[in-house]
Tab-separated table of C-alpha atoms in Angstrom:
chain	number	residue	atom	x	y	z
A	732	MET	CA	-12.958	-23.489	-37.477
A	733	THR	CA	-9.440	-22.701	-39.301
A	734	THR	CA	-10.241	-19.027	-38.696
A	735	LEU	CA	-10.985	-19.806	-35.006
A	736	VAL	CA	-7.771	-21.455	-34.355
A	737	ALA	CA	-5.824	-19.142	-35.652
A	738	ILE	CA	-7.855	-16.629	-33.212
A	739	LEU	CA	-6.743	-18.274	-30.235
A	740	GLY	CA	-3.202	-18.895	-31.138
A	741	SER	CA	-2.494	-15.172	-31.729
A	742	VAL	CA	-4.410	-14.474	-28.381
A	743	PHE	CA	-3.158	-17.685	-26.199
A	744	SER	CA	0.243	-17.236	-26.278
A	745	ALA	CA	3.616	-17.241	-24.331
A	746	GLY	CA	3.295	-13.409	-24.284
A	747	LEU	CA	-0.252	-13.221	-22.903
A	748	VAL	CA	0.932	-15.434	-19.947
A	749	ALA	CA	4.073	-13.251	-19.450
A	750	SER	CA	2.163	-10.136	-19.467
A	751	GLY	CA	-0.684	-12.006	-16.979
A	752	ILE	CA	2.409	-13.037	-14.683
A	753	ARG	CA	3.537	-9.152	-14.252
A	754	LEU	CA	-0.313	-8.131	-13.667
A	755	ALA	CA	-0.455	-10.709	-10.982
A	756	VAL	CA	2.502	-9.875	-8.900
A	757	PRO	CA	0.628	-6.594	-7.110
A	758	THR	CA	-2.261	-7.822	-6.639
A	759	ALA	CA	-0.613	-11.067	-5.239
A	760	LEU	CA	1.552	-9.626	-3.079
A	761	ALA	CA	-1.473	-7.900	-1.388
A	762	ALA	CA	-3.501	-10.747	-1.262
A	763	ILE	CA	-0.313	-12.671	0.548
A	764	GLY	CA	-0.488	-9.984	3.333
A	765	GLU	CA	-4.567	-9.903	3.500
A	766	ALA	CA	-4.238	-13.925	4.244
A	767	VAL	CA	-2.679	-13.386	7.211
A	768	SER	CA	-4.465	-10.191	8.722
A	769	GLN	CA	-7.710	-12.140	8.265
A	770	ARG	CA	-6.186	-15.562	9.557
A	771	ALA	CA	-5.609	-13.572	12.336
A	772	GLY	CA	-9.178	-12.301	13.055
A	773	VAL	CA	-8.888	-9.011	11.096
A	774	LEU	CA	-10.859	-8.117	7.546
A	775	ASN	CA	-8.341	-5.550	6.446
A	776	LEU	CA	-10.114	-3.446	4.062
A	777	GLY	CA	-8.046	-0.632	3.794
A	778	LEU	CA	-5.365	-2.780	1.488
A	779	GLU	CA	-6.244	-0.178	-1.464
A	780	GLY	CA	-5.253	2.809	0.722
A	781	MET	CA	-2.343	1.066	1.483
A	782	MET	CA	-1.163	0.272	-1.586
A	783	MET	CA	-1.534	3.472	-3.243
A	784	VAL	CA	0.403	5.473	-0.086
A	785	GLY	CA	3.136	2.584	-0.962
A	786	ALA	CA	2.987	3.590	-4.551
A	787	PHE	CA	3.776	7.135	-3.833
A	788	ALA	CA	6.204	5.897	-1.143
A	789	GLY	CA	8.056	3.959	-3.777
A	790	PHE	CA	7.859	6.067	-6.499
A	791	ALA	CA	9.030	9.122	-4.912
A	792	ALA	CA	11.806	7.220	-2.647
A	793	SER	CA	12.684	5.357	-6.087
A	794	SER	CA	13.259	8.776	-7.995
A	795	ARG	CA	14.886	10.949	-5.334
A	796	SER	CA	17.410	7.786	-4.968
A	797	GLY	CA	17.926	6.405	-7.788
A	798	SER	CA	17.950	2.987	-6.350
A	799	ALA	CA	14.788	-0.036	-6.928
A	800	LEU	CA	15.513	-1.428	-3.681
A	801	VAL	CA	14.907	1.607	-1.285
A	802	GLY	CA	11.707	2.344	-3.152
A	803	LEU	CA	10.590	-1.081	-2.353
A	804	VAL	CA	11.860	-0.661	1.284
A	805	ALA	CA	10.009	2.803	1.179
A	806	GLY	CA	6.947	1.203	-0.250
A	807	ALA	CA	6.377	-1.646	2.278
A	808	ALA	CA	6.639	1.323	4.795
A	809	GLY	CA	4.252	3.401	3.472
A	810	GLY	CA	2.147	0.163	3.604
A	811	ALA	CA	2.846	-0.525	7.588
A	812	ALA	CA	2.524	3.461	7.998
A	813	ILE	CA	-1.245	3.019	7.302
A	814	ALA	CA	-1.593	-0.275	8.438
A	815	LEU	CA	-0.806	1.052	12.144
A	816	LEU	CA	-4.262	3.026	12.403
A	817	MET	CA	-5.674	0.326	11.394
A	818	VAL	CA	-4.120	-1.467	14.140
A	819	ALA	CA	-5.282	1.723	16.266
A	820	GLY	CA	-8.609	1.684	15.236
A	821	ALA	CA	-9.447	-2.204	14.905
A	822	VAL	CA	-7.247	-4.378	16.949
A	823	PHE	CA	-6.698	-1.567	20.141
A	824	ARG	CA	-9.948	0.505	19.904
A	825	ASN	CA	-12.242	-2.315	18.645
A	826	THR	CA	-13.986	-0.164	15.727
A	827	ASN	CA	-16.021	-1.447	13.042
A	828	GLN	CA	-13.521	-3.250	10.601
A	829	ILE	CA	-15.347	-3.023	7.627
A	830	VAL	CA	-15.821	1.115	8.675
A	831	THR	CA	-12.333	1.640	9.198
A	832	GLY	CA	-10.936	-0.151	6.164
A	833	PHE	CA	-13.130	1.965	4.178
A	834	ALA	CA	-12.122	5.369	5.894
A	835	LEU	CA	-8.379	4.443	5.358
A	836	VAL	CA	-8.693	3.661	1.849
A	837	LEU	CA	-10.622	7.027	1.393
A	838	PHE	CA	-7.660	8.450	3.675
A	839	GLY	CA	-4.492	6.167	1.119
A	840	GLN	CA	-6.022	7.277	-1.792
A	841	GLY	CA	-6.417	11.197	-1.032
A	842	LEU	CA	-3.250	11.278	0.600
A	843	ALA	CA	-1.076	9.386	-2.388
A	844	ASN	CA	-2.736	11.547	-4.783
A	845	PHE	CA	-2.564	15.053	-3.182
A	846	LEU	CA	1.122	14.455	-2.089
A	847	TYR	CA	1.848	13.605	-6.111
A	848	ALA	CA	-0.015	16.848	-7.030
A	849	GLN	CA	2.723	18.716	-4.737
A	850	SER	CA	5.826	17.305	-5.686
A	851	GLN	CA	4.955	16.063	-9.095
A	852	ASP	CA	7.269	18.587	-10.598
A	853	ARG	CA	10.641	17.160	-8.256
A	854	LEU	CA	9.920	13.936	-8.856
A	855	GLU	CA	11.272	12.791	-12.025
A	856	THR	CA	10.318	8.925	-14.003
A	857	PHE	CA	12.776	6.363	-14.529
A	858	GLN	CA	13.212	2.942	-16.185
A	859	PRO	CA	11.549	0.499	-13.820
A	860	LEU	CA	13.069	-3.107	-13.218
A	861	SER	CA	14.182	-4.987	-16.312
A	862	ASP	CA	13.747	-7.883	-16.956
A	863	LEU	CA	16.361	-10.760	-16.136
A	864	GLN	CA	17.602	-13.330	-18.248
A	865	LEU	CA	17.808	-16.875	-16.681
A	866	GLY	CA	20.474	-18.259	-18.992
A	867	PRO	CA	19.418	-21.526	-20.742
A	868	VAL	CA	15.984	-21.526	-19.071
A	869	SER	CA	15.233	-18.649	-21.083
A	870	ASP	CA	15.902	-20.218	-24.023
A	871	ILE	CA	12.961	-22.951	-22.733
A	872	PRO	CA	9.838	-23.081	-25.509
A	873	PHE	CA	6.850	-21.198	-24.644
A	874	LEU	CA	8.189	-21.327	-20.620
A	875	GLY	CA	11.185	-19.327	-21.398
A	876	ASP	CA	9.397	-16.304	-22.696
A	877	ALA	CA	6.697	-16.906	-20.597
A	878	VAL	CA	7.781	-17.633	-17.110
A	879	PHE	CA	11.909	-16.854	-17.099
A	880	ARG	CA	11.925	-13.777	-18.596
A	881	GLN	CA	10.152	-11.350	-15.644
A	882	SER	CA	11.718	-8.903	-13.239
A	883	ALA	CA	13.009	-9.819	-9.870
A	884	MET	CA	9.826	-8.790	-8.291
A	885	ALA	CA	8.067	-12.111	-10.024
A	886	TYR	CA	10.395	-14.373	-8.425
A	887	VAL	CA	10.833	-12.387	-5.074
A	888	THR	CA	6.852	-12.842	-4.629
A	889	VAL	CA	7.095	-16.511	-4.894
A	890	ALA	CA	9.674	-16.308	-2.778
A	891	LEU	CA	7.619	-14.281	-0.286
A	892	ALA	CA	4.738	-16.606	-0.632
A	893	VAL	CA	6.534	-19.706	-0.158
A	894	ALA	CA	7.840	-18.363	3.294
A	895	ILE	CA	4.989	-16.685	4.317
A	896	ALA	CA	3.383	-20.146	3.780
A	897	LEU	CA	6.181	-21.914	6.371
A	898	LEU	CA	5.451	-19.686	8.549
A	899	LEU	CA	1.968	-19.800	9.044
A	900	SER	CA	1.613	-23.804	8.868
A	901	ARG	CA	5.293	-24.403	10.577
A	902	THR	CA	5.844	-22.196	13.216
A	903	ARG	CA	4.005	-21.150	16.406
A	904	PHE	CA	3.110	-17.990	15.086
A	905	GLY	CA	1.328	-19.443	12.435
A	906	LEU	CA	-0.444	-21.682	15.202
A	907	GLU	CA	-1.223	-18.282	17.205
A	908	VAL	CA	-2.304	-16.350	14.141
A	909	ASP	CA	-5.117	-19.278	13.380
A	910	ALA	CA	-6.229	-19.605	17.073
A	911	SER	CA	-6.699	-15.637	17.257
A	912	GLY	CA	-9.117	-16.088	14.244
A	913	ALA	CA	-10.861	-18.934	14.880
A	914	ASP	CA	-11.690	-18.455	19.035
A	915	PRO	CA	-10.288	-15.557	20.448
A	916	GLY	CA	-11.622	-16.869	23.690
A	917	ALA	CA	-9.911	-20.027	23.549
A	918	ALA	CA	-6.610	-18.538	22.449
A	919	VAL	CA	-6.066	-16.189	25.497
A	920	ALA	CA	-6.759	-19.577	27.638
A	921	LYS	CA	-3.939	-20.921	26.123
A	922	GLY	CA	-1.489	-18.347	26.608
A	923	VAL	CA	-2.031	-16.334	23.714
A	924	ASN	CA	-1.428	-12.716	23.143
A	925	VAL	CA	-4.161	-11.929	20.495
A	926	ARG	CA	-3.835	-8.499	20.566
A	927	ARG	CA	0.127	-8.801	19.485
A	928	THR	CA	-0.960	-11.260	17.156
A	929	ARG	CA	-3.715	-9.104	15.021
A	930	THR	CA	-1.190	-6.348	15.309
A	931	LEU	CA	1.161	-8.393	13.809
A	932	GLY	CA	-0.923	-9.698	11.035
A	933	VAL	CA	-2.221	-6.513	10.260
A	934	LEU	CA	1.052	-4.740	10.191
A	935	CYS	CA	1.798	-7.711	7.623
A	936	ALA	CA	-1.052	-6.949	5.351
A	937	GLY	CA	0.587	-3.152	5.383
A	938	ILE	CA	3.889	-4.588	4.339
A	939	PHE	CA	2.499	-6.970	1.424
A	940	ALA	CA	0.099	-4.188	0.263
A	941	GLY	CA	2.415	-1.100	0.009
A	942	LEU	CA	5.527	-3.662	-1.653
A	943	GLY	CA	2.755	-4.779	-4.097
A	944	GLY	CA	1.664	-0.778	-4.523
A	945	ALA	CA	5.976	-0.285	-4.898
A	946	ALA	CA	5.926	-3.422	-7.520
A	947	ILE	CA	3.495	-0.888	-9.946
A	948	THR	CA	5.212	2.046	-9.841
A	949	VAL	CA	9.084	0.915	-8.826
A	950	GLY	CA	8.661	-2.565	-10.851
A	951	ALA	CA	6.160	-2.000	-13.790
A	952	VAL	CA	5.806	1.669	-14.974
A	953	GLY	CA	8.635	4.245	-13.572
A	954	ASN	CA	5.992	6.423	-12.747
A	955	PHE	CA	2.970	7.124	-10.440
A	956	GLY	CA	-0.667	8.430	-11.294
A	957	HIS	CA	-4.057	9.104	-9.537
A	958	ASN	CA	-5.371	6.146	-8.207
A	959	ILE	CA	-2.756	3.755	-10.145
A	960	THR	CA	-3.577	0.493	-8.370
A	961	SER	CA	-7.013	0.633	-10.074
A	962	GLY	CA	-9.053	-1.411	-7.583
A	963	LYS	CA	-6.269	-4.052	-7.283
A	964	GLY	CA	-6.587	-3.764	-3.377
A	965	PHE	CA	-10.582	-5.134	-3.486
A	966	VAL	CA	-9.291	-7.855	-6.014
A	967	ALA	CA	-7.180	-8.862	-3.600
A	968	ILE	CA	-9.154	-9.061	-0.600
A	969	ALA	CA	-11.546	-11.200	-3.011
A	970	LEU	CA	-9.033	-13.551	-3.816
A	971	VAL	CA	-8.204	-14.241	-0.387
A	972	ALA	CA	-11.764	-15.575	0.045
A	973	ILE	CA	-11.862	-17.450	-3.396
A	974	ALA	CA	-8.172	-19.112	-2.058
A	975	ARG	CA	-9.735	-19.600	1.401
A	976	HIS	CA	-6.716	-18.379	2.956
A	977	ARG	CA	-4.593	-20.845	0.831
A	978	ILE	CA	-0.717	-19.035	0.051
A	979	GLY	CA	-0.581	-21.550	-2.871
A	980	TRP	CA	-4.447	-21.360	-4.288
A	981	ILE	CA	-4.098	-17.140	-3.507
A	982	LEU	CA	-0.875	-17.087	-6.561
A	983	VAL	CA	-3.074	-19.463	-8.744
A	984	ALA	CA	-5.890	-16.924	-8.636
A	985	ALA	CA	-4.115	-14.043	-8.719
A	986	LEU	CA	-2.125	-15.178	-11.862
A	987	LEU	CA	-5.779	-15.971	-13.642
A	988	PHE	CA	-6.774	-12.404	-12.825
A	989	GLY	CA	-3.426	-11.475	-14.173
A	990	ILE	CA	-4.030	-13.499	-17.191
A	991	LEU	CA	-7.370	-12.224	-18.166
A	992	GLU	CA	-6.377	-8.493	-17.482
A	993	ALA	CA	-3.696	-9.116	-20.531
A	994	LEU	CA	-6.152	-10.923	-22.677
A	995	GLN	CA	-7.672	-7.312	-22.956
A	996	SER	CA	-5.964	-5.928	-25.181
A	997	ARG	CA	-5.297	-9.141	-27.005
A	998	LEU	CA	-9.078	-9.349	-27.590
A	999	GLN	CA	-9.795	-6.140	-29.137
A	1000	ASP	CA	-8.954	-7.463	-32.337
A	1001	VAL	CA	-11.591	-9.815	-32.103
A	1002	ARG	CA	-14.694	-9.334	-34.293
A	1003	GLY	CA	-18.157	-9.726	-32.294
A	1004	ILE	CA	-16.862	-8.845	-28.690
A	1005	PRO	CA	-17.709	-5.292	-27.848
A	1006	VAL	CA	-14.432	-3.642	-26.703
A	1007	ASP	CA	-16.459	-1.621	-23.972
A	1008	PHE	CA	-17.094	-4.861	-22.502
A	1009	LEU	CA	-13.295	-5.618	-21.957
A	1010	PRO	CA	-12.042	-4.065	-19.186
A	1011	ALA	CA	-15.069	-5.525	-17.231
A	1012	LEU	CA	-13.779	-9.343	-17.990
A	1013	PRO	CA	-11.492	-9.611	-15.236
A	1014	TRP	CA	-14.297	-8.049	-12.535
A	1015	ILE	CA	-16.901	-10.099	-14.049
A	1016	SER	CA	-14.686	-13.399	-13.123
A	1017	VAL	CA	-13.707	-12.493	-9.862
A	1018	VAL	CA	-17.772	-11.969	-8.809
A	1019	LEU	CA	-18.485	-15.466	-10.360
A	1020	ALA	CA	-15.988	-16.813	-8.354
A	1021	LEU	CA	-17.503	-15.736	-5.374
A	1022	THR	CA	-20.625	-16.467	-6.231
A	1023	ALA	CA	-19.454	-19.922	-6.965
A	1024	LEU	CA	-18.134	-20.145	-3.734
A	1025	ALA	CA	-21.141	-18.942	-2.020
A	1026	ILE	CA	-23.105	-21.448	-3.840
A	1027	ALA	CA	-20.744	-24.188	-3.490
A	1028	ARG	CA	-20.483	-23.600	0.741
A	1029	ARG	CA	-24.366	-23.454	0.984
A	1030	THR	CA	-24.553	-26.849	-0.653
A	1031	ARG	CA	-22.262	-27.951	1.759
A	1032	LEU	CA	-23.529	-26.844	4.630
A	1033	ARG	CA	-27.420	-28.195	3.993
A	1034	PRO	CA	-26.769	-31.842	4.587
A	1035	GLU	CA	-25.240	-30.996	8.300
A	1036	ALA	CA	-28.437	-28.410	8.435
A	1037	ALA	CA	-30.552	-31.453	7.728
C-alpha cells in the first residue's frame, strides 16, 4: 500500500498538471475553432492540415523576424489560407465535406513538410515563449506551479475561449451560426445569409487551427519537424464531439487529453505497464469517450422512439 501511494505521489503532481496544460493548448485552440464551424453546419475534417501549415508559417515567420507575435499571426494566417480552400469547396461548391476535409489534410501536411524541406537550411531555431511569473499567485502551493507558471499562450487560449463562448451565446452572430447548422432552410427564410455565416465559421476554424499549430512551433519548441502536430487536429475534432460543441467542456476535455499525454513519460518507470502501450493511452481514452457518448445518446433516444 505504501509503495502504491509513493508511485501515485510521484506520478500525479503539479508538474504533471502543468505539462498537461502546455500540451492541451494547441488542441484546445483547434477545437474551439472547429466548434464554431460545426455549429454553423460544416464538419471541417481538414483541421490537421490547417494546423500543419500554421505550424510551419509560424515557425518560418518567427525565425526570420525574431518576433513570437509575428509568428503567431503568420500561423493564424496560414491556417486561414487553407480554410479558404474548404470554403471554396464545401460552402460554395457543395462538395462532400468529408472528402474535401481529408484532401486538405493531405495537402496541408504535404505542403508544410515540402516547404520545410526546401527552407530548413535558411531557418534557424529559436527560444520558444518562456513561462510567465505572475507574482504572489505563482507561489501558491500546487496551483502556483501547475497553473500560474505557464507561457502566455495558455492564458490567451482561455481568454479566446471565453470570447468565443460569449460570441456564440450573447450575439446575433451566434444565433445565426446555430440556425445555419440546425436548419439552413429555416435560417434563409428568416433572413440569415447561411453561406456567409458558414464561411466565417470555417475561417474561424482555420484561424484557430493555424494558431494552434503555431502554439507548438512558436510557443513550445521553437522549431519545426515533419508531422509535428502528431494528429492533434483529429483529436480536436473528437473533443468537439465529446464536448457537444460547448466551449467550456472543450477546455476540460483538452486538459484531460493533455494530462494523459504528459502521463506517458511518468509511467515509463512504473513496473507492470508495457512501454509500447503508453503512446496509445490518450488515443484509447478518446475512443472510449466517443463510444460512451454514442451509447449514452442511443440510450436517451430509445424511450423517445418507444
